[in-house]
CSV table of C-alpha atoms in Angstrom, one decimal:
chain,number,residue,atom,x,y,z
U,1,MET,CA,115.3,106.6,106.7
U,2,GLU,CA,117.6,108.7,104.5
U,3,PRO,CA,121.2,107.9,103.7
U,4,GLY,CA,123.6,110.3,105.4
U,5,LYS,CA,126.7,111.7,104.0
U,6,VAL,CA,129.2,111.1,106.9
U,7,GLN,CA,132.0,108.8,106.1
U,8,SER,CA,133.2,106.4,108.7
U,9,GLU,CA,136.1,104.0,108.8
U,10,GLY,CA,133.9,101.2,107.5
U,11,GLY,CA,132.6,103.2,104.5
U,12,LEU,CA,129.4,105.2,104.2
U,13,ASN,CA,128.0,105.7,107.7
U,14,VAL,CA,124.2,106.4,107.5
U,15,THR,CA,121.5,107.3,110.1
U,16,LEU,CA,118.5,105.0,110.3
U,17,THR,CA,115.5,104.2,112.4
U,18,ILE,CA,114.7,100.6,113.2
U,19,ARG,CA,111.4,99.7,115.1
U,20,LEU,CA,111.1,96.6,117.3
U,21,LEU,CA,107.9,95.0,118.5
U,22,MET,CA,108.3,93.6,122.1
U,23,HIS,CA,106.1,92.0,124.7
U,24,GLY,CA,105.8,93.8,128.1
U,25,LYS,CA,108.2,91.3,129.8
U,26,GLU,CA,110.8,91.9,127.1
U,27,VAL,CA,110.5,95.7,127.6
U,28,GLY,CA,110.8,95.3,131.3
U,29,SER,CA,114.2,93.5,130.7
U,30,ILE,CA,115.3,96.2,128.4
U,31,ILE,CA,114.4,99.0,130.8
U,32,GLY,CA,115.9,97.2,133.9
U,33,LYS,CA,115.7,98.3,137.5
U,34,LYS,CA,115.0,102.0,137.8
U,35,GLY,CA,115.8,102.3,134.1
U,36,GLU,CA,119.4,101.5,134.6
U,37,THR,CA,119.7,98.9,131.7
U,38,VAL,CA,118.3,101.1,129.0
U,39,LYS,CA,120.3,104.0,130.2
U,40,LYS,CA,123.5,102.0,130.0
U,41,MET,CA,122.4,100.9,126.4
U,42,ARG,CA,121.9,104.4,125.3
U,43,GLU,CA,125.3,105.6,126.7
U,44,GLU,CA,127.4,102.7,125.4
U,45,SER,CA,125.8,102.5,121.9
U,46,ALA,CA,125.3,106.2,121.4
U,47,ALA,CA,121.8,105.3,119.7
U,48,ARG,CA,118.5,106.9,120.6
U,49,ILE,CA,116.3,104.2,122.2
U,50,ASN,CA,112.7,105.2,122.7
U,51,ILE,CA,110.0,102.9,124.1
U,52,SER,CA,106.3,103.6,123.3
U,53,GLU,CA,104.0,104.6,126.2
U,54,GLY,CA,100.7,103.0,127.1
U,55,ASN,CA,99.1,100.2,128.9
U,56,CYS,CA,99.6,97.7,126.0
U,57,PRO,CA,100.6,94.0,125.9
U,58,GLU,CA,102.9,95.0,123.1
U,59,ARG,CA,105.3,98.0,122.9
U,60,ILE,CA,107.3,99.6,120.1
U,61,VAL,CA,111.0,100.1,120.8
U,62,THR,CA,112.5,102.6,118.3
U,63,ILE,CA,116.3,102.7,117.8
U,64,THR,CA,117.8,105.7,115.9
U,65,GLY,CA,121.4,106.6,115.1
U,66,PRO,CA,124.3,105.9,112.8
U,67,THR,CA,124.5,102.4,111.6
U,68,ASP,CA,127.4,101.6,114.0
U,69,ALA,CA,125.3,102.8,117.0
U,70,ILE,CA,122.3,100.8,115.8
U,71,PHE,CA,124.3,97.6,115.6
U,72,LYS,CA,125.9,98.1,119.1
U,73,ALA,CA,122.3,98.7,120.5
U,74,PHE,CA,121.0,95.5,118.8
U,75,ALA,CA,124.0,93.5,120.1
U,76,MET,CA,123.3,94.7,123.7
U,77,ILE,CA,119.6,93.8,123.3
U,78,ALA,CA,120.4,90.4,121.9
U,79,TYR,CA,122.8,89.5,124.6
U,80,LYS,CA,120.4,90.8,127.3
U,81,PHE,CA,117.7,88.5,125.9
U,82,GLU,CA,120.2,85.5,125.9
U,83,GLU,CA,121.0,86.3,129.5
U,84,ASP,CA,117.3,86.3,130.3
U,85,ILE,CA,116.9,82.8,128.6
U,86,ILE,CA,119.9,81.3,130.5
U,87,ASN,CA,118.5,82.7,133.8
U,88,SER,CA,115.1,81.2,133.1
U,89,MET,CA,116.6,77.8,132.2
U,90,SER,CA,118.2,77.6,135.6
U,91,ASN,CA,114.7,77.3,137.1
U,92,SER,CA,113.3,74.9,134.5
U,93,PRO,CA,113.9,71.3,133.6
U,94,ALA,CA,114.5,72.3,129.9
U,95,THR,CA,117.9,71.1,128.6
U,96,SER,CA,118.2,72.7,125.1
U,97,LYS,CA,118.7,76.4,125.0
U,98,PRO,CA,115.9,78.2,122.9
U,99,PRO,CA,117.1,80.8,120.4
U,100,VAL,CA,117.0,84.6,121.0
U,101,THR,CA,114.1,86.1,119.0
U,102,LEU,CA,113.6,89.7,117.9
U,103,ARG,CA,110.7,91.1,115.9
U,104,LEU,CA,111.2,94.0,113.5
U,105,VAL,CA,108.5,96.2,112.2
U,106,VAL,CA,109.2,97.0,108.5
U,107,PRO,CA,107.0,98.9,106.0
U,108,ALA,CA,105.2,96.4,103.8
U,109,SER,CA,106.5,98.1,100.6
U,110,GLN,CA,110.1,97.0,101.7
U,111,CYS,CA,109.3,93.4,102.4
U,112,GLY,CA,109.4,92.3,98.8
U,113,SER,CA,113.1,93.5,98.7
U,114,LEU,CA,113.8,91.6,101.9
U,115,ILE,CA,112.3,88.4,100.5
U,116,GLY,CA,113.8,88.8,97.0
U,117,LYS,CA,112.8,87.2,93.8
U,118,GLY,CA,111.5,83.7,94.5
U,119,GLY,CA,112.7,84.1,98.0
U,120,SER,CA,116.4,84.4,97.0
U,121,LYS,CA,117.3,87.2,99.3
U,122,ILE,CA,115.8,85.8,102.5
U,123,LYS,CA,117.4,82.4,101.7
U,124,GLU,CA,120.8,84.1,101.2
U,125,MET,CA,120.4,86.0,104.6
U,126,ARG,CA,119.5,82.7,106.3
U,127,GLU,CA,122.5,80.8,104.9
U,128,SER,CA,125.2,83.5,105.4
U,129,THR,CA,124.2,84.4,109.0
U,130,GLY,CA,122.7,81.2,110.4
U,131,ALA,CA,119.7,83.2,111.7
U,132,GLN,CA,116.1,82.2,111.0
U,133,VAL,CA,114.2,85.0,109.2
U,134,GLN,CA,110.5,85.0,108.8
U,135,VAL,CA,108.4,87.8,107.0
U,136,ALA,CA,104.8,87.8,108.0
U,137,GLY,CA,102.3,87.5,105.3
U,138,ASP,CA,99.8,89.9,106.7
U,139,MET,CA,100.1,93.6,107.6
U,140,LEU,CA,99.9,94.4,111.4
U,141,PRO,CA,96.5,95.8,112.3
U,142,ASN,CA,95.6,99.4,111.1
U,143,SER,CA,99.0,99.9,109.5
U,144,THR,CA,101.0,99.3,106.4
U,145,GLU,CA,103.8,97.5,108.2
U,146,ARG,CA,104.7,93.8,108.6
U,147,ALA,CA,106.5,91.9,111.3
U,148,VAL,CA,110.0,90.4,110.5
U,149,THR,CA,111.0,87.8,113.0
U,150,ILE,CA,114.7,87.0,113.5
U,151,SER,CA,115.9,84.0,115.7
U,152,GLY,CA,119.2,82.6,116.5
U,153,THR,CA,122.4,83.3,118.5
U,154,PRO,CA,123.1,87.0,119.3
U,155,GLU,CA,126.0,86.8,116.8
U,156,ALA,CA,123.7,85.5,114.0
U,157,ILE,CA,121.1,88.1,114.8
U,158,ILE,CA,123.6,91.0,114.6
U,159,GLN,CA,124.9,89.8,111.2
U,160,CYS,CA,121.3,89.4,109.9
U,161,VAL,CA,120.3,92.9,111.2
U,162,LYS,CA,123.3,94.4,109.3
U,163,GLN,CA,122.1,92.7,106.1
U,164,ILE,CA,118.5,93.8,106.6
U,165,CYS,CA,119.7,97.4,107.1
U,166,VAL,CA,121.5,97.3,103.8
U,167,VAL,CA,118.5,96.1,102.0
U,168,MET,CA,116.2,98.7,103.5
U,169,LEU,CA,118.6,101.5,102.6
U,170,GLU,CA,118.9,100.3,99.0
U,171,SER,CA,115.1,100.1,98.7
U,172,PRO,CA,113.4,102.9,100.6
U,173,PRO,CA,109.7,102.7,101.6
U,174,LYS,CA,107.3,103.4,98.6
U,175,GLY,CA,104.4,105.8,99.2
U,176,ALA,CA,103.0,106.7,102.6
U,177,THR,CA,103.7,104.4,105.5
U,178,ILE,CA,101.0,104.1,108.3
U,179,PRO,CA,103.0,102.9,111.3
U,180,TYR,CA,101.7,100.1,113.5
U,181,ARG,CA,100.6,101.2,116.9
U,182,PRO,CA,99.9,98.5,119.5
U,183,LYS,CA,96.4,98.7,120.8
U,184,PRO,CA,95.8,99.1,124.5
U,185,ALA,CA,94.5,96.1,126.4
U,186,SER,CA,91.2,98.2,126.6
U,187,THR,CA,90.6,101.8,126.1
U,188,PRO,CA,87.5,102.5,128.4
U,189,VAL,CA,85.8,106.0,128.1
U,190,ILE,CA,83.9,106.9,131.2
U,191,PHE,CA,80.8,109.1,130.6
U,192,SER,CA,78.6,110.9,133.1
U,193,GLY,CA,76.3,108.5,134.8
U,194,GLY,CA,79.1,105.9,135.2
U,195,GLN,CA,78.7,104.5,131.7
U,196,VAL,CA,81.9,102.7,130.5
U,197,ARG,CA,82.5,101.6,126.9
U,198,ALA,CA,85.5,101.2,124.5
U,199,ASP,CA,86.3,104.1,122.3
U,200,PRO,CA,85.6,102.9,118.7
U,201,LEU,CA,87.7,105.8,117.1
U,202,ALA,CA,90.9,104.8,118.9
U,203,ALA,CA,92.4,102.7,116.2
U,204,SER,CA,91.6,104.9,113.1
U,205,ALA,CA,91.8,108.3,114.6
U,206,ALA,CA,95.2,107.6,116.2
U,207,ASN,CA,96.8,107.1,112.7
U,208,LEU,CA,95.4,110.4,111.1
U,209,SER,CA,98.2,112.5,112.3
U,210,LEU,CA,100.8,110.1,110.7
U,211,LEU,CA,99.1,109.8,107.3
U,212,LEU,CA,100.9,112.5,105.3
U,213,GLN,CA,104.4,111.1,105.5
U,214,HIS,CA,105.7,110.7,101.9
U,215,GLN,CA,108.8,108.7,101.2
U,216,PRO,CA,111.0,108.5,98.2
U,217,LEU,CA,110.2,106.0,95.5
U,218,PRO,CA,112.5,102.9,95.3
U,219,ALA,CA,113.7,101.4,92.0
U,220,TYR,CA,112.7,97.9,92.5
U,221,THR,CA,110.0,95.7,91.0
U,222,ILE,CA,106.5,95.7,92.6
U,223,GLN,CA,105.4,92.0,93.2
U,224,GLY,CA,102.0,90.6,92.3
U,225,GLN,CA,100.1,89.3,89.3
U,226,TYR,CA,97.5,92.0,88.6
U,227,ALA,CA,98.4,94.2,85.6
U,228,ILE,CA,96.2,97.3,85.1
U,229,PRO,CA,95.5,98.7,81.7
U,230,HIS,CA,97.4,101.9,80.7
U,231,PRO,CA,95.4,104.7,82.3
U,232,ASP,CA,94.8,108.3,81.2
U,233,LEU,CA,97.6,110.0,83.1
U,234,THR,CA,95.9,113.4,83.1
U,235,LYS,CA,92.8,111.9,85.0
U,236,LEU,CA,95.0,109.9,87.2
U,237,HIS,CA,97.1,112.9,88.1
U,238,GLN,CA,93.9,115.0,89.0
U,239,LEU,CA,92.6,112.2,91.2
U,240,ALA,CA,95.9,111.8,92.9
U,241,MET,CA,96.1,115.5,93.7
U,242,GLN,CA,92.8,115.6,95.4
U,243,GLN,CA,93.2,116.8,99.0
U,244,THR,CA,91.3,114.9,101.8
U,245,PRO,CA,89.8,117.2,104.3
U,246,PHE,CA,90.8,115.8,107.8
U,247,THR,CA,88.8,116.4,110.8
U,248,PRO,CA,91.0,117.8,113.6
U,249,LEU,CA,91.6,115.1,116.2
U,250,GLY,CA,89.7,115.7,119.3
U,251,GLN,CA,86.8,117.5,117.5
U,252,THR,CA,85.0,114.4,116.3
U,253,THR,CA,83.4,113.6,119.6
U,254,PRO,CA,81.5,116.4,121.3
U,255,ALA,CA,81.5,115.8,125.1
U,256,PHE,CA,78.0,116.7,126.2
U,257,PRO,CA,77.2,115.1,129.6
U,258,GLY,CA,75.0,112.1,129.3
U,259,LEU,CA,75.2,111.8,125.6
U,260,ASP,CA,76.8,108.9,123.6
U,261,ALA,CA,80.0,110.6,122.2
U,262,SER,CA,80.3,108.2,119.1
U,263,PRO,CA,80.0,110.3,116.1
U,264,PRO,CA,77.1,109.1,113.9
U,265,ALA,CA,77.9,107.1,110.8
U,266,SER,CA,77.9,109.2,107.7
U,267,THR,CA,78.3,108.6,104.0
U,268,HIS,CA,80.7,110.1,101.4
U,269,GLU,CA,80.6,109.5,97.5
U,270,LEU,CA,83.4,109.6,95.1
U,271,THR,CA,83.3,109.2,91.3
U,272,ILE,CA,86.0,107.3,89.6
U,273,PRO,CA,86.7,106.8,85.8
U,274,ASN,CA,85.9,103.2,84.7
U,275,ASP,CA,89.4,102.7,83.3
U,276,LEU,CA,90.9,103.5,86.8
U,277,ILE,CA,88.7,101.5,89.1
U,278,GLY,CA,91.0,98.5,88.6
U,279,CYS,CA,93.9,100.0,90.5
U,280,ILE,CA,91.6,100.6,93.4
U,281,ILE,CA,90.1,97.1,93.4
U,282,GLY,CA,93.4,95.2,92.9
U,283,ARG,CA,93.8,91.6,91.9
U,284,GLN,CA,90.8,89.6,93.3
U,285,GLY,CA,89.9,92.6,95.4
U,286,THR,CA,93.1,92.6,97.4
U,287,LYS,CA,93.6,96.5,97.4
U,288,ILE,CA,90.0,97.4,98.2
U,289,ASN,CA,90.0,94.9,101.0
U,290,GLU,CA,93.1,96.4,102.4
U,291,ILE,CA,91.6,99.9,102.4
U,292,ARG,CA,88.4,98.6,104.2
U,293,GLN,CA,90.4,96.8,106.8
U,294,MET,CA,92.8,99.8,107.5
U,295,SER,CA,90.1,102.5,107.5
U,296,GLY,CA,87.3,100.6,109.2
U,297,ALA,CA,84.9,102.1,106.7
U,298,GLN,CA,82.4,100.3,104.5
U,299,ILE,CA,83.2,100.8,100.9
U,300,LYS,CA,80.8,99.9,98.0
U,301,ILE,CA,81.6,100.2,94.4
U,302,ALA,CA,78.6,100.5,92.1
U,303,ASN,CA,78.2,98.3,89.0
U,304,ALA,CA,79.2,99.9,85.7
U,305,MET,CA,76.2,101.6,84.2
U,306,GLU,CA,75.6,101.3,80.4
U,307,GLY,CA,76.7,104.4,78.6
U,308,SER,CA,78.5,105.8,81.6
U,309,SER,CA,82.4,106.2,81.8
U,310,GLU,CA,82.4,106.5,85.6
U,311,ARG,CA,81.7,104.4,88.7
U,312,GLN,CA,80.4,105.5,92.0
U,313,ILE,CA,82.1,104.6,95.3
U,314,THR,CA,80.2,105.1,98.5
U,315,ILE,CA,82.1,105.2,101.8
U,316,THR,CA,80.2,104.8,105.0
U,317,GLY,CA,81.6,105.2,108.6
U,318,THR,CA,82.6,107.8,111.1
U,319,PRO,CA,84.3,111.0,109.9
U,320,ALA,CA,87.7,109.5,110.9
U,321,ASN,CA,86.9,106.2,109.0
U,322,ILE,CA,85.8,108.2,105.9
U,323,SER,CA,88.9,110.4,106.0
U,324,LEU,CA,91.3,107.5,106.2
U,325,ALA,CA,89.6,105.6,103.5
U,326,GLN,CA,89.7,108.8,101.2
U,327,TYR,CA,93.3,109.1,102.0
U,328,LEU,CA,94.2,105.5,101.2
U,329,ILE,CA,92.3,105.7,97.9
U,330,ASN,CA,94.2,108.9,96.9
U,331,ALA,CA,97.4,107.4,98.0
U,332,ARG,CA,96.7,104.4,95.7
U,333,PHE,CA,96.3,106.8,92.8
U,334,ARG,CA,99.6,108.6,93.7
U,335,ASP,CA,101.4,105.2,93.7
U,336,VAL,CA,100.0,104.2,90.3
U,337,ALA,CA,100.7,107.6,88.8
U,338,ALA,CA,104.3,107.3,90.0
U,339,MET,CA,104.7,103.9,88.5
U,340,TRP,CA,103.4,105.0,85.1
U,341,ASN,CA,105.7,108.0,85.2
U,342,ASP,CA,108.6,105.7,85.9
U,343,PRO,CA,107.9,102.4,83.9
U,344,SER,CA,111.2,100.9,84.9
U,345,SER,CA,109.9,100.5,88.4
U,346,MET,CA,106.8,98.7,87.5
U,347,THR,CA,105.9,95.3,85.9
U,348,THR,CA,102.7,94.5,87.8
U,349,SER,CA,100.6,96.2,90.4
């Protein structure tokens, strides 16, 4: 999401991409009979509206375009959902009309700016628009994104989305963003002999092609309580520049008839200087636990050895798990190196 340079009547008109998370029923309403509803939305708003493929209970709806087009598309979606609510109430005994609800998917690195210091920004958005805004505490599975839920009247939602867009433009994502991809209801793989089982690589391997997307650093304070000691920037830079060898997708599972196609678990070892291990572990182990959860790999950090200035990290899992874990560790070094190079952007990590 980069600010554009095109001036519109309302001031600076920028191009952005907003992602929405929807249930199958909501997606069906947006698509409409023979795709007529989404076609009309695209034509009237002039925004690009893409809907993720796949047999998933959840789908991602991506809206891209100038801010004016984004707001028109959001208005059409919000009014369509209100129409659905009114239609459903005619067949039910309910008397009070429930609010329209939309779920945005936002990089976790931008959520601190949406919440504001002590919750000041989110409180201001609620009070000035009349919409309810909730930022999920946990990241969505296998991603570095969180769900932001907006509820209220269509008018309140549109005003709230406008304010969220302003915040997201002022505070771009920090570091690499791993987008959330809804998991299929089941991903069966059929082998010769009729064996059927789920593909264990689906979640982690699907993300590998998206990993090397680097975004500009924002100039806002990173929230948290854990302050790391000042590291040796030369060592930190060397570690941050390490390149992770990625296994090409599709080459991790040799398809020999009758054989189990799961790649065997393997082990990879890294050596990290003692004074940098803290930025990998994080406060009370939060960072290392995030890396374990997102990569699916087992990660063990050896105890400090007397007389040694280094610690051994052992990563165990499939080649895809290991590649993802290595990437996330290196990305952590890059983030910390960037923070130390720009002290104004950092108080804690």
